[in-house]
Amino acid sequence: MHDLFEEILESVRRNRLRTCLTGFSVAWGIFMIIVLLGAGNGLMNSFNQDSEGFASNTMEIYGGRTSKPYEGYREGRSIQLRQADLDMVSKQFPDIIDQISTSISRSGFTMAYGKKYYNNVSINGTFPGHAAMNRIEMHAGRFINSNDIAERRKVIVLTHLAAKNLLEGGTDYESLVGRRVKVGNLSFKIIGVRHAAENMDDRDLYIPFTTSQAIFGLDDSLDQISFTFTGLDSEEANEAFEKRLKQALGSIHHVAPDDEGAFWINNYFTQNLQMQKGSSALRKGLWIVGLFTLLGGIVGVSNIMLITVKERTHEFGIRKALGAKPWNITVLIIAESVAITAFFGYVGMLLGLGACEIMDRTVGQTSVDVFGQSIRLLVNPKVGIDVAVEATVLLVVSGTLAGLIPARKAARVRPIEALRAD
């Protein structure tokens, strides 16, 4: 084994420039695979960050405008969801719907706590199920419960940003639970402090839905209806249920069964499926680009080994004449090919992981404003060590195959012909 290593090193020393150029192409190939996969992961993480706050088995229903006349009603009617719609949805699909909720929101209020103020907040009347659907994380206290709804309690859930403002930057949120705060001209008892998305300037303060109806003197109109569901495990099942749901709502609002504009549904389950398909397609595309880049390095390894075989034909003839077997020649060429790909592949892997770390600390910290929301361009654009190792192993296997053809050619050299070679 020691003699084999010495022979490989001697061959590399004789062809330093050629070996380094070939090694660079190998290192560049593995480097590009890791960087491309890291950037792809960061991009998909950025796309997914907006949906992390919602349960994947959640649908939201909104009223739209009719796109065709029906039963004497003209097209272009604005559809307003009402309490009857909420009751119908919960009763007609009990085997599918788990929790159902709705909300009414009013904005532009100022919140006061002693001499502390927090401007431009929104009051959002909702139900207990809203917490599960939106994966609300509580820092202190609790969310709205059924007793709050039944008794129309004047209680409120603050965001941690609003609470921190009232505490002058402090984080002792528990000290606010049970205290009273004024929103506009109304006094509420604080029952909890929830986490808010800082990049979205979340200023929604939650109160019981029935309380919002009593306070604002609202009719039974609703902004939207949201619910969690079970039993819909495929895109086809979701599409079929959405069609049934629209037809059931359409029967109340005198909408044509095939009118697609009267209601629109935001389905996080199908969105996640589409995101997964897009993520898979993106990852495959990046792998293909990276592998073709890597292929250039592998072809370079094969070429340099073919040249090595041609230059050492006389040497191989002498080896065979002295008793070397074809297998010994084959092992020598393949070992040199593997050594080049393994060493430079390892270097490319380290450089790729380092580039992903730099990308995370530079581009990964950059945000852009989209419709008033701050969104990071790349979120955690990194590749796991397991993926990097797998790519490197693939490279070494490819290096072995790249050296196989030159090795077989060297093994077939006939001693007499090789000794006559110049």
Short mmCIF file of C-alpha atoms in Angstrom, two decimals:
data_model
loop_
_atom_site.label_atom_id
_atom_site.label_comp_id
_atom_site.label_asym_id
_atom_site.label_seq_id
_atom_site.Cartn_x
_atom_site.Cartn_y
_atom_site.Cartn_z
CA MET A 1 0.00 0.00 0.00
CA HIS A 2 2.88 2.37 0.86
CA ASP A 3 4.47 1.71 -2.53
CA LEU A 4 1.13 2.45 -4.21
CA PHE A 5 0.89 5.86 -2.51
CA GLU A 6 4.47 6.69 -3.49
CA GLU A 7 3.77 5.84 -7.11
CA ILE A 8 0.63 8.02 -7.11
CA LEU A 9 2.55 10.95 -5.62
CA GLU A 10 5.34 10.53 -8.12
CA SER A 11 2.87 10.54 -11.01
CA VAL A 12 1.20 13.70 -9.63
CA ARG A 13 4.60 15.41 -9.22
CA ARG A 14 5.47 14.69 -12.84
CA ASN A 15 2.19 16.25 -14.02
CA ARG A 16 1.54 18.99 -11.47
CA LEU A 17 -0.11 21.56 -13.73
CA ARG A 18 -2.28 19.03 -15.53
CA THR A 19 -3.34 17.42 -12.23
CA CYS A 20 -4.13 20.77 -10.61
CA LEU A 21 -6.24 21.92 -13.58
CA THR A 22 -8.14 18.65 -13.57
CA GLY A 23 -8.52 18.78 -9.81
CA PHE A 24 -9.86 22.32 -10.05
CA SER A 25 -12.62 21.20 -12.40
CA VAL A 26 -13.52 18.40 -9.97
CA ALA A 27 -13.53 20.74 -6.96
CA TRP A 28 -15.56 23.31 -8.90
CA GLY A 29 -18.18 20.68 -9.75
CA ILE A 30 -18.77 19.59 -6.15
CA PHE A 31 -18.60 23.25 -5.04
CA MET A 32 -21.35 24.22 -7.48
CA ILE A 33 -23.60 21.32 -6.43
CA ILE A 34 -23.42 22.33 -2.76
CA VAL A 35 -23.86 26.06 -3.43
CA LEU A 36 -26.79 25.51 -5.79
CA LEU A 37 -28.53 23.17 -3.35
CA GLY A 38 -27.91 25.62 -0.50
CA ALA A 39 -29.38 28.52 -2.50
CA GLY A 40 -32.34 26.35 -3.49
CA ASN A 41 -32.99 25.38 0.12
CA GLY A 42 -32.78 29.03 1.18
CA LEU A 43 -35.23 30.08 -1.54
CA MET A 44 -37.75 27.38 -0.60
CA ASN A 45 -37.41 28.24 3.09
CA SER A 46 -38.17 31.85 2.19
CA PHE A 47 -41.29 30.79 0.29
CA ASN A 48 -42.40 28.62 3.18
CA GLN A 49 -41.89 31.15 5.96
CA ASP A 50 -45.18 32.92 5.19
CA SER A 51 -47.17 29.69 5.58
CA GLU A 52 -45.51 28.53 8.81
CA GLY A 53 -48.05 30.43 10.87
CA PHE A 54 -50.95 28.35 9.55
CA ALA A 55 -52.01 24.77 10.09
CA SER A 56 -51.63 22.87 6.82
CA ASN A 57 -55.17 21.44 7.09
CA THR A 58 -56.84 24.85 7.05
CA MET A 59 -59.22 26.49 4.58
CA GLU A 60 -60.40 30.07 4.44
CA ILE A 61 -63.54 31.16 2.57
CA TYR A 62 -64.09 34.69 1.28
CA GLY A 63 -66.95 36.28 -0.60
CA GLY A 64 -66.31 37.41 -4.16
CA ARG A 65 -68.40 38.61 -7.10
CA THR A 66 -70.71 36.57 -9.29
CA SER A 67 -69.49 36.05 -12.82
CA LYS A 68 -72.84 35.10 -14.39
CA PRO A 69 -76.57 35.80 -13.85
CA TYR A 70 -78.67 33.20 -12.03
CA GLU A 71 -82.31 32.90 -10.89
CA GLY A 72 -83.07 36.48 -11.88
CA TYR A 73 -79.99 37.94 -10.14
CA ARG A 74 -77.54 39.89 -12.25
CA GLU A 75 -73.87 39.11 -12.63
CA GLY A 76 -71.27 41.15 -10.76
CA ARG A 77 -73.09 40.94 -7.42
CA SER A 78 -70.86 41.24 -4.36
CA ILE A 79 -71.26 38.23 -2.07
CA GLN A 80 -71.17 38.97 1.66
CA LEU A 81 -70.67 36.04 4.01
CA ARG A 82 -73.05 35.94 6.98
CA GLN A 83 -73.73 34.02 10.17
CA ALA A 84 -76.06 31.67 8.27
CA ASP A 85 -73.12 30.61 6.11
CA LEU A 86 -71.03 29.83 9.18
CA ASP A 87 -73.84 27.73 10.69
CA MET A 88 -74.49 25.91 7.42
CA VAL A 89 -70.83 24.99 6.85
CA SER A 90 -70.40 23.61 10.38
CA LYS A 91 -73.63 21.57 10.24
CA GLN A 92 -73.46 20.25 6.67
CA PHE A 93 -69.89 18.89 6.85
CA PRO A 94 -69.46 17.58 10.43
CA ASP A 95 -67.42 14.57 9.27
CA ILE A 96 -64.82 16.80 7.62
CA ILE A 97 -64.68 20.02 9.64
CA ASP A 98 -62.93 19.95 13.03
CA GLN A 99 -62.87 23.54 14.25
CA ILE A 100 -64.52 26.51 12.60
CA SER A 101 -63.92 30.18 13.16
CA THR A 102 -64.53 33.60 11.70
CA SER A 103 -63.39 37.14 12.37
CA ILE A 104 -64.41 40.78 12.21
CA SER A 105 -61.64 43.35 12.20
CA ARG A 106 -61.64 47.11 12.82
CA SER A 107 -58.41 49.13 12.69
CA GLY A 108 -57.03 52.55 13.53
CA PHE A 109 -57.28 52.43 17.35
CA THR A 110 -54.85 53.74 19.96
CA MET A 111 -54.13 51.55 22.98
CA ALA A 112 -53.39 53.18 26.33
CA TYR A 113 -51.93 51.68 29.51
CA GLY A 114 -51.43 54.33 32.13
CA LYS A 115 -49.28 56.93 30.40
CA LYS A 116 -48.03 54.49 27.77
CA TYR A 117 -49.56 54.47 24.27
CA TYR A 118 -49.40 52.15 21.27
CA ASN A 119 -50.87 53.52 18.04
CA ASN A 120 -52.63 52.11 15.00
CA VAL A 121 -53.77 48.77 16.44
CA SER A 122 -56.59 46.59 15.12
CA ILE A 123 -59.34 44.87 17.11
CA ASN A 124 -60.06 41.43 15.72
CA GLY A 125 -63.14 39.60 17.00
CA THR A 126 -62.66 35.85 16.63
CA PHE A 127 -63.28 32.37 18.09
CA PRO A 128 -61.07 30.01 20.16
CA GLY A 129 -60.29 27.85 17.10
CA HIS A 130 -58.38 30.74 15.55
CA ALA A 131 -55.38 29.95 17.78
CA ALA A 132 -54.99 26.39 16.46
CA MET A 133 -55.57 27.36 12.83
CA ASN A 134 -52.95 30.10 12.94
CA ARG A 135 -50.57 28.27 15.30
CA ILE A 136 -50.59 31.15 17.75
CA GLU A 137 -47.85 30.92 20.36
CA MET A 138 -48.70 32.35 23.77
CA HIS A 139 -45.98 34.06 25.81
CA ALA A 140 -48.22 34.60 28.81
CA GLY A 141 -51.81 33.90 29.87
CA ARG A 142 -54.25 32.25 27.48
CA PHE A 143 -56.19 32.76 24.28
CA ILE A 144 -59.94 33.34 24.00
CA ASN A 145 -62.09 30.42 25.22
CA SER A 146 -65.72 29.33 24.88
CA ASN A 147 -66.78 31.07 28.11
CA ASP A 148 -65.49 34.37 26.75
CA ILE A 149 -67.67 33.82 23.68
CA ALA A 150 -70.78 32.77 25.62
CA GLU A 151 -70.59 35.58 28.19
CA ARG A 152 -69.38 38.26 25.75
CA ARG A 153 -66.52 39.15 28.05
CA LYS A 154 -64.53 42.31 27.45
CA VAL A 155 -61.18 40.56 27.42
CA ILE A 156 -58.27 41.02 25.04
CA VAL A 157 -55.11 39.23 23.85
CA LEU A 158 -52.14 41.51 23.11
CA THR A 159 -49.18 40.93 20.82
CA HIS A 160 -45.78 40.66 22.47
CA LEU A 161 -44.73 43.74 20.50
CA ALA A 162 -47.55 45.80 22.01
CA ALA A 163 -46.81 44.37 25.47
CA LYS A 164 -43.11 45.18 25.15
CA ASN A 165 -44.03 48.73 24.21
CA LEU A 166 -46.26 49.09 27.28
CA LEU A 167 -43.48 47.64 29.46
CA GLU A 168 -40.94 50.09 27.96
CA GLY A 169 -38.94 47.30 26.37
CA GLY A 170 -39.42 44.81 29.20
CA THR A 171 -40.47 41.19 28.67
CA ASP A 172 -42.31 40.42 31.94
CA TYR A 173 -45.51 39.69 30.03
CA GLU A 174 -47.07 37.82 32.94
CA SER A 175 -47.24 41.10 34.88
CA LEU A 176 -49.76 42.42 32.33
CA VAL A 177 -52.18 39.47 32.62
CA GLY A 178 -55.22 40.56 34.64
CA ARG A 179 -54.52 44.28 34.14
CA ARG A 180 -56.82 46.56 32.18
CA VAL A 181 -55.97 48.43 29.01
CA LYS A 182 -57.94 50.99 26.97
CA VAL A 183 -58.36 50.58 23.24
CA GLY A 184 -60.01 53.64 21.86
CA ASN A 185 -62.70 54.48 24.43
CA LEU A 186 -63.16 50.85 25.51
CA SER A 187 -61.62 49.12 28.51
CA PHE A 188 -60.53 45.48 28.29
CA LYS A 189 -59.01 42.98 30.67
CA ILE A 190 -55.76 41.48 29.41
CA ILE A 191 -55.96 37.67 29.43
CA GLY A 192 -52.87 36.81 27.38
CA VAL A 193 -49.87 37.93 25.35
CA ARG A 194 -49.19 36.17 22.04
CA HIS A 195 -46.21 36.07 19.72
CA ALA A 196 -46.40 38.40 16.70
CA ALA A 197 -44.51 38.27 13.41
CA GLU A 198 -42.16 41.24 13.59
CA ASN A 199 -41.45 41.29 9.86
CA MET A 200 -45.20 41.72 9.16
CA ASP A 201 -45.87 44.55 11.65
CA ASP A 202 -48.59 42.46 13.28
CA ARG A 203 -50.85 44.74 15.37
CA ASP A 204 -53.98 42.56 15.70
CA LEU A 205 -55.47 42.48 19.21
CA TYR A 206 -57.93 39.62 19.67
CA ILE A 207 -61.26 39.84 21.50
CA PRO A 208 -64.22 37.39 21.59
CA PHE A 209 -66.29 37.45 18.41
CA THR A 210 -69.55 38.01 20.29
CA THR A 211 -67.99 40.92 22.16
CA SER A 212 -66.99 42.60 18.90
CA GLN A 213 -70.57 42.26 17.65
CA ALA A 214 -71.95 43.83 20.81
CA ILE A 215 -69.41 46.66 20.93
CA PHE A 216 -69.56 47.73 17.32
CA GLY A 217 -73.28 47.05 16.82
CA LEU A 218 -72.53 44.95 13.76
CA ASP A 219 -75.00 42.91 11.75
CA ASP A 220 -74.35 39.25 11.02
CA SER A 221 -71.88 39.93 8.18
CA LEU A 222 -68.51 38.16 8.34
CA ASP A 223 -65.11 38.96 6.87
CA GLN A 224 -64.29 35.32 6.24
CA ILE A 225 -64.88 31.77 7.46
CA SER A 226 -61.94 29.53 8.34
CA PHE A 227 -61.81 25.93 9.54
CA THR A 228 -59.54 22.94 10.01
CA PHE A 229 -60.46 19.65 8.35
CA THR A 230 -59.68 15.93 8.30
CA GLY A 231 -60.06 13.13 5.77
CA LEU A 232 -58.92 15.13 2.73
CA ASP A 233 -55.54 13.56 2.02
CA SER A 234 -55.09 14.27 -1.68
CA GLU A 235 -55.34 17.17 -4.09
CA GLU A 236 -58.28 15.50 -5.83
CA ALA A 237 -60.22 15.07 -2.58
CA ASN A 238 -59.63 18.72 -1.67
CA GLU A 239 -60.79 19.92 -5.07
CA ALA A 240 -63.96 17.81 -4.86
CA PHE A 241 -64.73 19.13 -1.37
CA GLU A 242 -64.14 22.74 -2.44
CA LYS A 243 -66.63 22.25 -5.28
CA ARG A 244 -69.25 20.86 -2.87
CA LEU A 245 -68.60 23.70 -0.43
CA LYS A 246 -69.04 26.38 -3.09
CA GLN A 247 -72.27 24.78 -4.31
CA ALA A 248 -73.65 24.64 -0.75
CA LEU A 249 -72.84 28.31 -0.19
CA GLY A 250 -74.17 29.16 -3.63
CA SER A 251 -77.57 27.70 -2.80
CA ILE A 252 -77.90 30.26 0.02
CA HIS A 253 -76.75 33.23 -2.05
CA HIS A 254 -78.50 32.25 -5.32
CA VAL A 255 -75.29 31.62 -7.20
CA ALA A 256 -74.92 29.39 -10.27
CA PRO A 257 -73.31 26.02 -9.40
CA ASP A 258 -70.50 26.61 -11.91
CA ASP A 259 -69.84 30.24 -10.92
CA GLU A 260 -66.18 30.32 -9.90
CA GLY A 261 -66.08 34.00 -8.99
CA ALA A 262 -68.71 34.13 -6.25
CA PHE A 263 -66.49 32.56 -3.57
CA TRP A 264 -62.79 32.01 -3.36
CA ILE A 265 -61.07 29.55 -1.06
CA ASN A 266 -57.58 29.72 0.36
CA ASN A 267 -56.56 26.09 0.96
CA TYR A 268 -53.24 25.72 2.79
CA PHE A 269 -53.17 21.96 2.20
CA THR A 270 -53.14 22.24 -1.59
CA GLN A 271 -50.77 25.20 -1.35
CA ASN A 272 -48.35 23.03 0.61
CA LEU A 273 -48.69 20.23 -1.96
CA GLN A 274 -47.92 22.64 -4.79
CA MET A 275 -45.02 24.06 -2.81
CA GLN A 276 -43.63 20.56 -2.27
CA LYS A 277 -43.93 19.80 -5.99
CA GLY A 278 -42.21 23.07 -6.84
CA SER A 279 -39.51 22.39 -4.26
CA SER A 280 -38.92 18.91 -5.65
CA ALA A 281 -38.72 20.20 -9.23
CA LEU A 282 -36.33 23.00 -8.20
CA ARG A 283 -34.10 20.61 -6.28
CA LYS A 284 -33.99 18.16 -9.22
CA GLY A 285 -33.11 20.99 -11.59
CA LEU A 286 -30.30 22.17 -9.35
CA TRP A 287 -28.95 18.63 -9.04
CA ILE A 288 -29.00 18.26 -12.84
CA VAL A 289 -27.11 21.53 -13.34
CA GLY A 290 -24.61 20.58 -10.65
CA LEU A 291 -24.11 17.07 -11.99
CA PHE A 292 -23.43 18.35 -15.50
CA THR A 293 -20.89 20.74 -14.01
CA LEU A 294 -19.36 17.83 -12.13
CA LEU A 295 -19.38 15.73 -15.29
CA GLY A 296 -16.89 18.15 -16.84
CA GLY A 297 -14.47 17.41 -14.01
CA ILE A 298 -14.96 13.67 -14.32
CA VAL A 299 -14.27 13.81 -18.06
CA GLY A 300 -11.12 15.74 -17.25
CA VAL A 301 -10.00 13.01 -14.84
CA SER A 302 -10.61 10.36 -17.50
CA ASN A 303 -8.65 12.35 -20.09
CA ILE A 304 -5.66 12.91 -17.84
CA MET A 305 -5.58 9.21 -17.00
CA LEU A 306 -5.69 8.29 -20.70
CA ILE A 307 -2.73 10.62 -21.31
CA THR A 308 -0.94 9.10 -18.32
CA VAL A 309 -1.44 5.61 -19.73
CA LYS A 310 -0.06 6.71 -23.11
CA GLU A 311 2.99 8.35 -21.54
CA ARG A 312 3.70 5.34 -19.29
CA THR A 313 3.15 2.64 -21.91
CA HIS A 314 6.88 1.80 -21.93
CA GLU A 315 6.91 1.62 -18.12
CA PHE A 316 3.91 -0.73 -18.07
CA GLY A 317 5.64 -2.99 -20.60
CA ILE A 318 8.70 -3.27 -18.33
CA ARG A 319 6.45 -4.01 -15.34
CA LYS A 320 4.72 -6.80 -17.21
CA ALA A 321 8.01 -8.18 -18.44
CA LEU A 322 9.19 -8.35 -14.83
CA GLY A 323 6.07 -10.27 -13.79
CA ALA A 324 3.45 -7.62 -13.01
CA LYS A 325 -0.09 -8.85 -13.61
CA PRO A 326 -2.80 -6.87 -15.47
CA TRP A 327 -4.63 -6.44 -12.17
CA ASN A 328 -1.64 -4.63 -10.65
CA ILE A 329 -1.64 -2.13 -13.51
CA THR A 330 -5.42 -1.67 -13.24
CA VAL A 331 -5.27 -0.99 -9.50
CA LEU A 332 -2.50 1.58 -10.00
CA ILE A 333 -4.48 3.64 -12.55
CA ILE A 334 -7.81 3.42 -10.67
CA ALA A 335 -6.11 4.34 -7.38
CA GLU A 336 -4.59 7.45 -8.96
CA SER A 337 -7.97 8.45 -10.40
CA VAL A 338 -9.73 7.97 -7.04
CA ALA A 339 -7.00 9.86 -5.19
CA ILE A 340 -7.39 12.91 -7.45
CA THR A 341 -11.21 12.99 -7.25
CA ALA A 342 -11.33 12.26 -3.51
CA PHE A 343 -8.79 14.92 -2.53
CA PHE A 344 -10.10 17.71 -4.75
CA GLY A 345 -13.69 16.64 -4.08
CA TYR A 346 -13.10 17.04 -0.35
CA VAL A 347 -11.61 20.49 -0.94
CA GLY A 348 -14.63 21.46 -3.07
CA MET A 349 -17.02 20.18 -0.38
CA LEU A 350 -15.36 22.31 2.32
CA LEU A 351 -15.36 25.37 0.08
CA GLY A 352 -19.02 24.79 -0.79
CA LEU A 353 -20.06 24.52 2.86
CA GLY A 354 -18.07 27.66 3.62
CA ALA A 355 -19.74 29.51 0.73
CA CYS A 356 -23.18 28.52 2.07
CA GLU A 357 -22.22 29.89 5.48
CA ILE A 358 -21.09 33.17 3.91
CA MET A 359 -24.26 33.31 1.83
CA ASP A 360 -26.35 32.88 5.00
CA ARG A 361 -24.56 35.75 6.75
CA THR A 362 -24.78 38.12 3.78
CA VAL A 363 -27.60 37.53 1.29
CA GLY A 364 -29.50 35.50 3.89
CA GLN A 365 -29.82 38.57 6.11
CA THR A 366 -31.14 40.78 3.30
CA SER A 367 -34.86 41.56 3.23
CA VAL A 368 -37.17 43.15 0.67
CA ASP A 369 -40.53 44.83 1.20
CA VAL A 370 -43.41 43.11 -0.61
CA PHE A 371 -46.87 44.63 -0.12
CA GLY A 372 -45.77 46.16 3.14
CA GLN A 373 -44.21 42.94 4.46
CA SER A 374 -40.51 42.42 5.01
CA ILE A 375 -39.43 39.12 3.45
CA ARG A 376 -35.93 37.64 3.58
CA LEU A 377 -34.49 36.66 0.21
CA LEU A 378 -32.89 33.46 1.52
CA VAL A 379 -33.68 31.70 4.79
CA ASN A 380 -31.00 29.31 6.08
CA PRO A 381 -29.37 28.68 2.66
CA LYS A 382 -27.37 25.68 3.78
CA VAL A 383 -26.87 22.03 2.92
CA GLY A 384 -26.74 19.25 5.47
CA ILE A 385 -23.46 17.43 6.02
CA ASP A 386 -25.18 14.21 4.90
CA VAL A 387 -26.02 15.72 1.48
CA ALA A 388 -22.49 17.10 1.09
CA VAL A 389 -20.98 13.71 1.96
CA GLU A 390 -23.36 11.93 -0.43
CA ALA A 391 -22.32 14.27 -3.25
CA THR A 392 -18.65 13.68 -2.45
CA VAL A 393 -19.12 9.90 -2.37
CA LEU A 394 -20.88 10.14 -5.73
CA LEU A 395 -17.86 12.06 -6.98
CA VAL A 396 -15.44 9.37 -5.77
CA VAL A 397 -17.52 6.63 -7.40
CA SER A 398 -17.55 8.65 -10.61
CA GLY A 399 -13.78 9.05 -10.32
CA THR A 400 -13.43 5.29 -10.04
CA LEU A 401 -15.51 4.81 -13.19
CA ALA A 402 -13.55 7.57 -14.93
CA GLY A 403 -10.30 5.68 -14.28
CA LEU A 404 -11.71 2.31 -15.31
CA ILE A 405 -11.38 2.76 -19.09
CA PRO A 406 -7.77 4.02 -18.94
CA ALA A 407 -6.98 1.24 -16.46
CA ARG A 408 -8.32 -1.46 -18.76
CA LYS A 409 -6.35 0.03 -21.63
CA ALA A 410 -3.16 -0.02 -19.54
CA ALA A 411 -3.81 -3.62 -18.45
CA ARG A 412 -4.09 -4.77 -22.08
CA VAL A 413 -0.67 -3.42 -23.05
CA ARG A 414 1.46 -6.24 -24.47
CA PRO A 415 5.01 -6.21 -23.06
CA ILE A 416 6.76 -6.62 -26.43
CA GLU A 417 4.78 -3.76 -28.06
CA ALA A 418 5.24 -1.56 -24.98
CA LEU A 419 9.00 -2.09 -24.91
CA ARG A 420 9.21 -1.05 -28.60
CA ALA A 421 7.19 2.11 -27.86
CA ASP A 422 9.05 5.43 -27.85
#
